GROMACS .gro file of C-alpha atoms in nm:
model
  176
    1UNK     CA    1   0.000   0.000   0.000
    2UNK     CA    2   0.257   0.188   0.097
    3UNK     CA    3   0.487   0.165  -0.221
    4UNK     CA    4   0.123   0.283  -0.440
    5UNK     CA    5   0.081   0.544  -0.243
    6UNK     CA    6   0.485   0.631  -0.308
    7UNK     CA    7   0.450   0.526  -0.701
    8UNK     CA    8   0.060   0.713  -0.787
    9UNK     CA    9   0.291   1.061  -0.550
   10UNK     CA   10   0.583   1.023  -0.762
   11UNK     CA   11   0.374   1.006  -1.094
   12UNK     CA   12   0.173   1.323  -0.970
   13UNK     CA   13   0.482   1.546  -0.890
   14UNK     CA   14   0.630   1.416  -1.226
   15UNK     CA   15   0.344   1.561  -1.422
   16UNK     CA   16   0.326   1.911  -1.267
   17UNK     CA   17   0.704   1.976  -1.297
   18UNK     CA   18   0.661   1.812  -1.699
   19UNK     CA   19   0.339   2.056  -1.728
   20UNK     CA   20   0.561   2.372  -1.585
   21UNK     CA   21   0.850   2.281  -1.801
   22UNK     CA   22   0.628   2.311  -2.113
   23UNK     CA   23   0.427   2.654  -2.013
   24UNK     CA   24   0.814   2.800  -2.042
   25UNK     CA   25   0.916   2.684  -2.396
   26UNK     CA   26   0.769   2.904  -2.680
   27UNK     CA   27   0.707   2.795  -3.017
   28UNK     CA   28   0.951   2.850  -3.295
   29UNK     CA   29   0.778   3.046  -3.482
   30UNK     CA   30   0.666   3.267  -3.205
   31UNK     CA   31   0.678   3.659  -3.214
   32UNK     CA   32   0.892   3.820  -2.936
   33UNK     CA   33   0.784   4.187  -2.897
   34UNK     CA   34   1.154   4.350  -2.822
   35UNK     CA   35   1.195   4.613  -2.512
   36UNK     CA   36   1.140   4.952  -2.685
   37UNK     CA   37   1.060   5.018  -3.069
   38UNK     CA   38   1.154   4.755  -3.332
   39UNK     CA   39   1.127   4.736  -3.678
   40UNK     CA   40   1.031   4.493  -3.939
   41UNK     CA   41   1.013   4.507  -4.283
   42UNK     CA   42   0.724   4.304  -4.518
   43UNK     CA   43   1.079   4.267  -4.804
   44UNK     CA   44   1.453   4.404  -4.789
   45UNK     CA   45   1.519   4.407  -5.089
   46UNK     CA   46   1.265   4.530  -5.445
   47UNK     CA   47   1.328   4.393  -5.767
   48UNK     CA   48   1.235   4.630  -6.029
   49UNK     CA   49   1.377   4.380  -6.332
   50UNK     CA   50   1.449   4.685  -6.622
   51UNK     CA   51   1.380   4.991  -6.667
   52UNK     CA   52   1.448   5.247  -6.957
   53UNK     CA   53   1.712   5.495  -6.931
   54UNK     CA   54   1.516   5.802  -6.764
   55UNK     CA   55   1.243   5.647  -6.644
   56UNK     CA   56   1.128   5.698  -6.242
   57UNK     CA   57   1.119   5.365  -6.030
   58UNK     CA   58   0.909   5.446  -5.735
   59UNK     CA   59   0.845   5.140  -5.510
   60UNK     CA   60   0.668   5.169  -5.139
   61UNK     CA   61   0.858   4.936  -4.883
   62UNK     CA   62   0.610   4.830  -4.627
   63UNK     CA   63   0.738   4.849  -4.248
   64UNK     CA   64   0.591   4.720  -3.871
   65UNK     CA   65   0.671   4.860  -3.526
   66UNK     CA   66   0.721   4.512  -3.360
   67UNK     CA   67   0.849   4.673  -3.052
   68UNK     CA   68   0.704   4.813  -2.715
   69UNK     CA   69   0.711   5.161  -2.706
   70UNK     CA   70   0.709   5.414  -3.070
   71UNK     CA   71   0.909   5.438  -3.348
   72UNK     CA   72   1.058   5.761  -3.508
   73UNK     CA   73   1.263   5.777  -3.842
   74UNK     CA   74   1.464   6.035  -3.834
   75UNK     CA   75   1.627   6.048  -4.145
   76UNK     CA   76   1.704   5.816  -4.427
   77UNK     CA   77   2.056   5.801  -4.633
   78UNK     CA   78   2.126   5.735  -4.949
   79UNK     CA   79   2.396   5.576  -5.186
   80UNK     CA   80   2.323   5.795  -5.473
   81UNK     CA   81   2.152   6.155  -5.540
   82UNK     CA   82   1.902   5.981  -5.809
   83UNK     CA   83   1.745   5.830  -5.507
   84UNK     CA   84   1.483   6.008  -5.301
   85UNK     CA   85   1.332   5.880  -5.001
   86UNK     CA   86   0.968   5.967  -4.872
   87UNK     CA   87   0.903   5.771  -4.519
   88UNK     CA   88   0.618   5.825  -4.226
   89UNK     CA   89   0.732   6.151  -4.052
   90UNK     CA   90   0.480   6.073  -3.765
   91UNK     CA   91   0.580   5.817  -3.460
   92UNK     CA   92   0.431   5.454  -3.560
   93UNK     CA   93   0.254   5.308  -3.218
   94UNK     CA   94   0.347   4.913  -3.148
   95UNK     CA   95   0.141   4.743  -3.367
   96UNK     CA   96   0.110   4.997  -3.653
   97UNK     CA   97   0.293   4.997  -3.972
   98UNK     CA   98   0.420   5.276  -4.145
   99UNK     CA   99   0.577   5.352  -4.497
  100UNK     CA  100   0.896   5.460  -4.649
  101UNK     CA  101   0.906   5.499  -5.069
  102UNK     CA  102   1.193   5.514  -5.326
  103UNK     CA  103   1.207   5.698  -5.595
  104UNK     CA  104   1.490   5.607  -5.787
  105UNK     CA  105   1.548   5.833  -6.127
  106UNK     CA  106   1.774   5.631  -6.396
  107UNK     CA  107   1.835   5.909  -6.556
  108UNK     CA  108   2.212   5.867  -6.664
  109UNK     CA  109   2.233   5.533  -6.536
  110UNK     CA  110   2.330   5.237  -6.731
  111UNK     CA  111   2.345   4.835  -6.676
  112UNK     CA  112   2.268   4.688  -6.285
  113UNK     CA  113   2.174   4.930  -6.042
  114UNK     CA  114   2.186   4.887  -5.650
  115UNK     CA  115   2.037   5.118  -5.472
  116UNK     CA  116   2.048   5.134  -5.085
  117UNK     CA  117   1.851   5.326  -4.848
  118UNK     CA  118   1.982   5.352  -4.483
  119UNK     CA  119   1.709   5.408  -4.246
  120UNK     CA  120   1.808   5.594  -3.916
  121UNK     CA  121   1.573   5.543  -3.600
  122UNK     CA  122   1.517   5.485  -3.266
  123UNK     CA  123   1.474   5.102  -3.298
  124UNK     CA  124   1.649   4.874  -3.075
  125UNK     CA  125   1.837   4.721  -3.324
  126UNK     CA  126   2.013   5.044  -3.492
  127UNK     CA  127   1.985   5.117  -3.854
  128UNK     CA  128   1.827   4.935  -4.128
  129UNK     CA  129   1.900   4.886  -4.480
  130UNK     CA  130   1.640   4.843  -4.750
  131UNK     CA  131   1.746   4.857  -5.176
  132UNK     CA  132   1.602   4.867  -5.533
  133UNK     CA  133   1.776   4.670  -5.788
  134UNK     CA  134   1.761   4.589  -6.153
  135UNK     CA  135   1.895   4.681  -6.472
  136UNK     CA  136   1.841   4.968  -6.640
  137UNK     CA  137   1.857   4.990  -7.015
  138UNK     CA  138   1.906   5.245  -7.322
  139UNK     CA  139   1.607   5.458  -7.418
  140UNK     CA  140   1.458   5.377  -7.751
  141UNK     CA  141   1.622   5.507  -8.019
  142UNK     CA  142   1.934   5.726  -8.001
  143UNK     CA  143   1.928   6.068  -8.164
  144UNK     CA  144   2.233   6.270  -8.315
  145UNK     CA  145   2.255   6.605  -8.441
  146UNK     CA  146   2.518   6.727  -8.696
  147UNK     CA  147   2.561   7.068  -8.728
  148UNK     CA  148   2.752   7.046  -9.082
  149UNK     CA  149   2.659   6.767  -9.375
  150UNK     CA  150   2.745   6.766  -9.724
  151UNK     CA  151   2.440   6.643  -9.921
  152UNK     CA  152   2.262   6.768 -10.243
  153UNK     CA  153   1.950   6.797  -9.996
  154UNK     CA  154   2.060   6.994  -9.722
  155UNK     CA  155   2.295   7.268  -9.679
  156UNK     CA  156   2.535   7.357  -9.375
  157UNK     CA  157   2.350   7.621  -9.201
  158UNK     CA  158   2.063   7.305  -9.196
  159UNK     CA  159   2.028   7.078  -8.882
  160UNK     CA  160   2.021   6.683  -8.933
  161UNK     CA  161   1.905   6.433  -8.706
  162UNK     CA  162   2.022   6.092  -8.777
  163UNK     CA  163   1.865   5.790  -8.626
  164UNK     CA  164   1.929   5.466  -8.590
  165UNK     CA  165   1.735   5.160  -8.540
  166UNK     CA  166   1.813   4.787  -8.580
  167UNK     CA  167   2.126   4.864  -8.759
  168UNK     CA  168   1.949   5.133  -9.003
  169UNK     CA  169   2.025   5.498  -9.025
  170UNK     CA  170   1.743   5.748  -9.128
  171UNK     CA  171   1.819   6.115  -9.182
  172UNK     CA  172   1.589   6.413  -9.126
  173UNK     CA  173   1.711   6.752  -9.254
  174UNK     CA  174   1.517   7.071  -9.105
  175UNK     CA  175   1.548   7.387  -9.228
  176UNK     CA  176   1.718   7.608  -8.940
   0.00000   0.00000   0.00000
C-alpha cells in the first residue's frame, strides 16, 4: 500500500514539474515583442527587373513597429543623389505599420543598379538597410545632331538628325 501510495505521489509530482517545463518553452515560430521600438520590414530588398534609361522607379517598402514603445525615423541616407526617399514623418505606435518609398530616377544610369537606403531610427536594433535593384537599359532610339553635312538635300547652315534603329540609319534635314 505503501509503495502505491509512493508510485501514484511520484507520478503526480512528475506531471506538474513536466506541465511547468512546457508553459516556459515558446514555439519557434513565435513573435517576441523587443523592449522599446523595433522594426520589421514586409521585403529588404525590391526587384524592379528593367527599366528604360530616364524612367522613375518608385516602389513603397512596407514596415511594422514590432516593438514596445514608438518608433521615429529620423532620417534616411542614401547611396546615390538619383534616389529620393519619402518615409512616415509621424511616430508609428506598437502594432502599426508605417511607410517609407523610393524613388529612384535612372536618368544617366546604365546596366545593374543597386540602390540602398539607410534608415536611421530609434529602434532597438540600430539602422536598417532596405534597396532597389535591376537593370536599367538604353532609351529607344538614339538621336544625333550634326551641325555640318554635305548632301545635295541639305545645306550647312541646316540641322540633321540621324537615327538609328536595328542597324538602319534614317536622316531628317530641317530647315534652321
Amino acid at each position: 500500500m505503501k509503495k502505491a501510495l509512493v508510485l501514484a505521489l511520484s507520478l503526480a509530482c512528475a506531471g506538474f514539474a513536466a506541465q511547468a517545463q512546457t508553459a516556459a518553452v515558446k514555439p519557434a515560430n513565435a513573435q517576441v515583442k523587443a523592449a522599446g521600438p523595433q522594426i520589421q520590414f514586409d521585403e529588404m530588398k525590391y526587384d524592379f527587373g528593367t527599366a528604360k534609361q530616364g524612367e522613375v522607379v518608385k516602389h513603397v517598402f512596407k514596415f511594422k513597429n514590432i516593438g514596445t514603445q514608438p518608433l521615429v525615423i529620423s532620417n534616411i541616407g542614401v547611396s546615390c543623389g538619383c534616389t529620393t526617399p519619402e518615409w512616415t514623418k509621424d511616430p508609428v505606435m506598437p502594432g502599426k505599420t508605417g511607410t517609407i518609398t523610393a524613388n529612384f530616377n535612372t536618368a544617366g544610369k546604365m546596366g545593374m543598379q543597386n540602390k540602398v537606403l539607410t534608415v536611421e531610427s530609434n529602434s532597438a536594433a540600430g539602422n536598417a538597410m532596405v534597396s532597389v535593384v535591376g537593370e536599367v537599359k538604353e532609351n529607344g532610339t538614339p538621336t544625333m545632331t550634326v551641325d555640318k553635312v554635305e548632301s545635295a538635300s541639305a545645306t550647312s547652315a541646316d540641322k540633321v538628325k540621324i537615327k538609328a534603329d536595328e542597324g538602319k540609319a534614317k536622316v531628317k534635314a530641317k530647315k534652321s
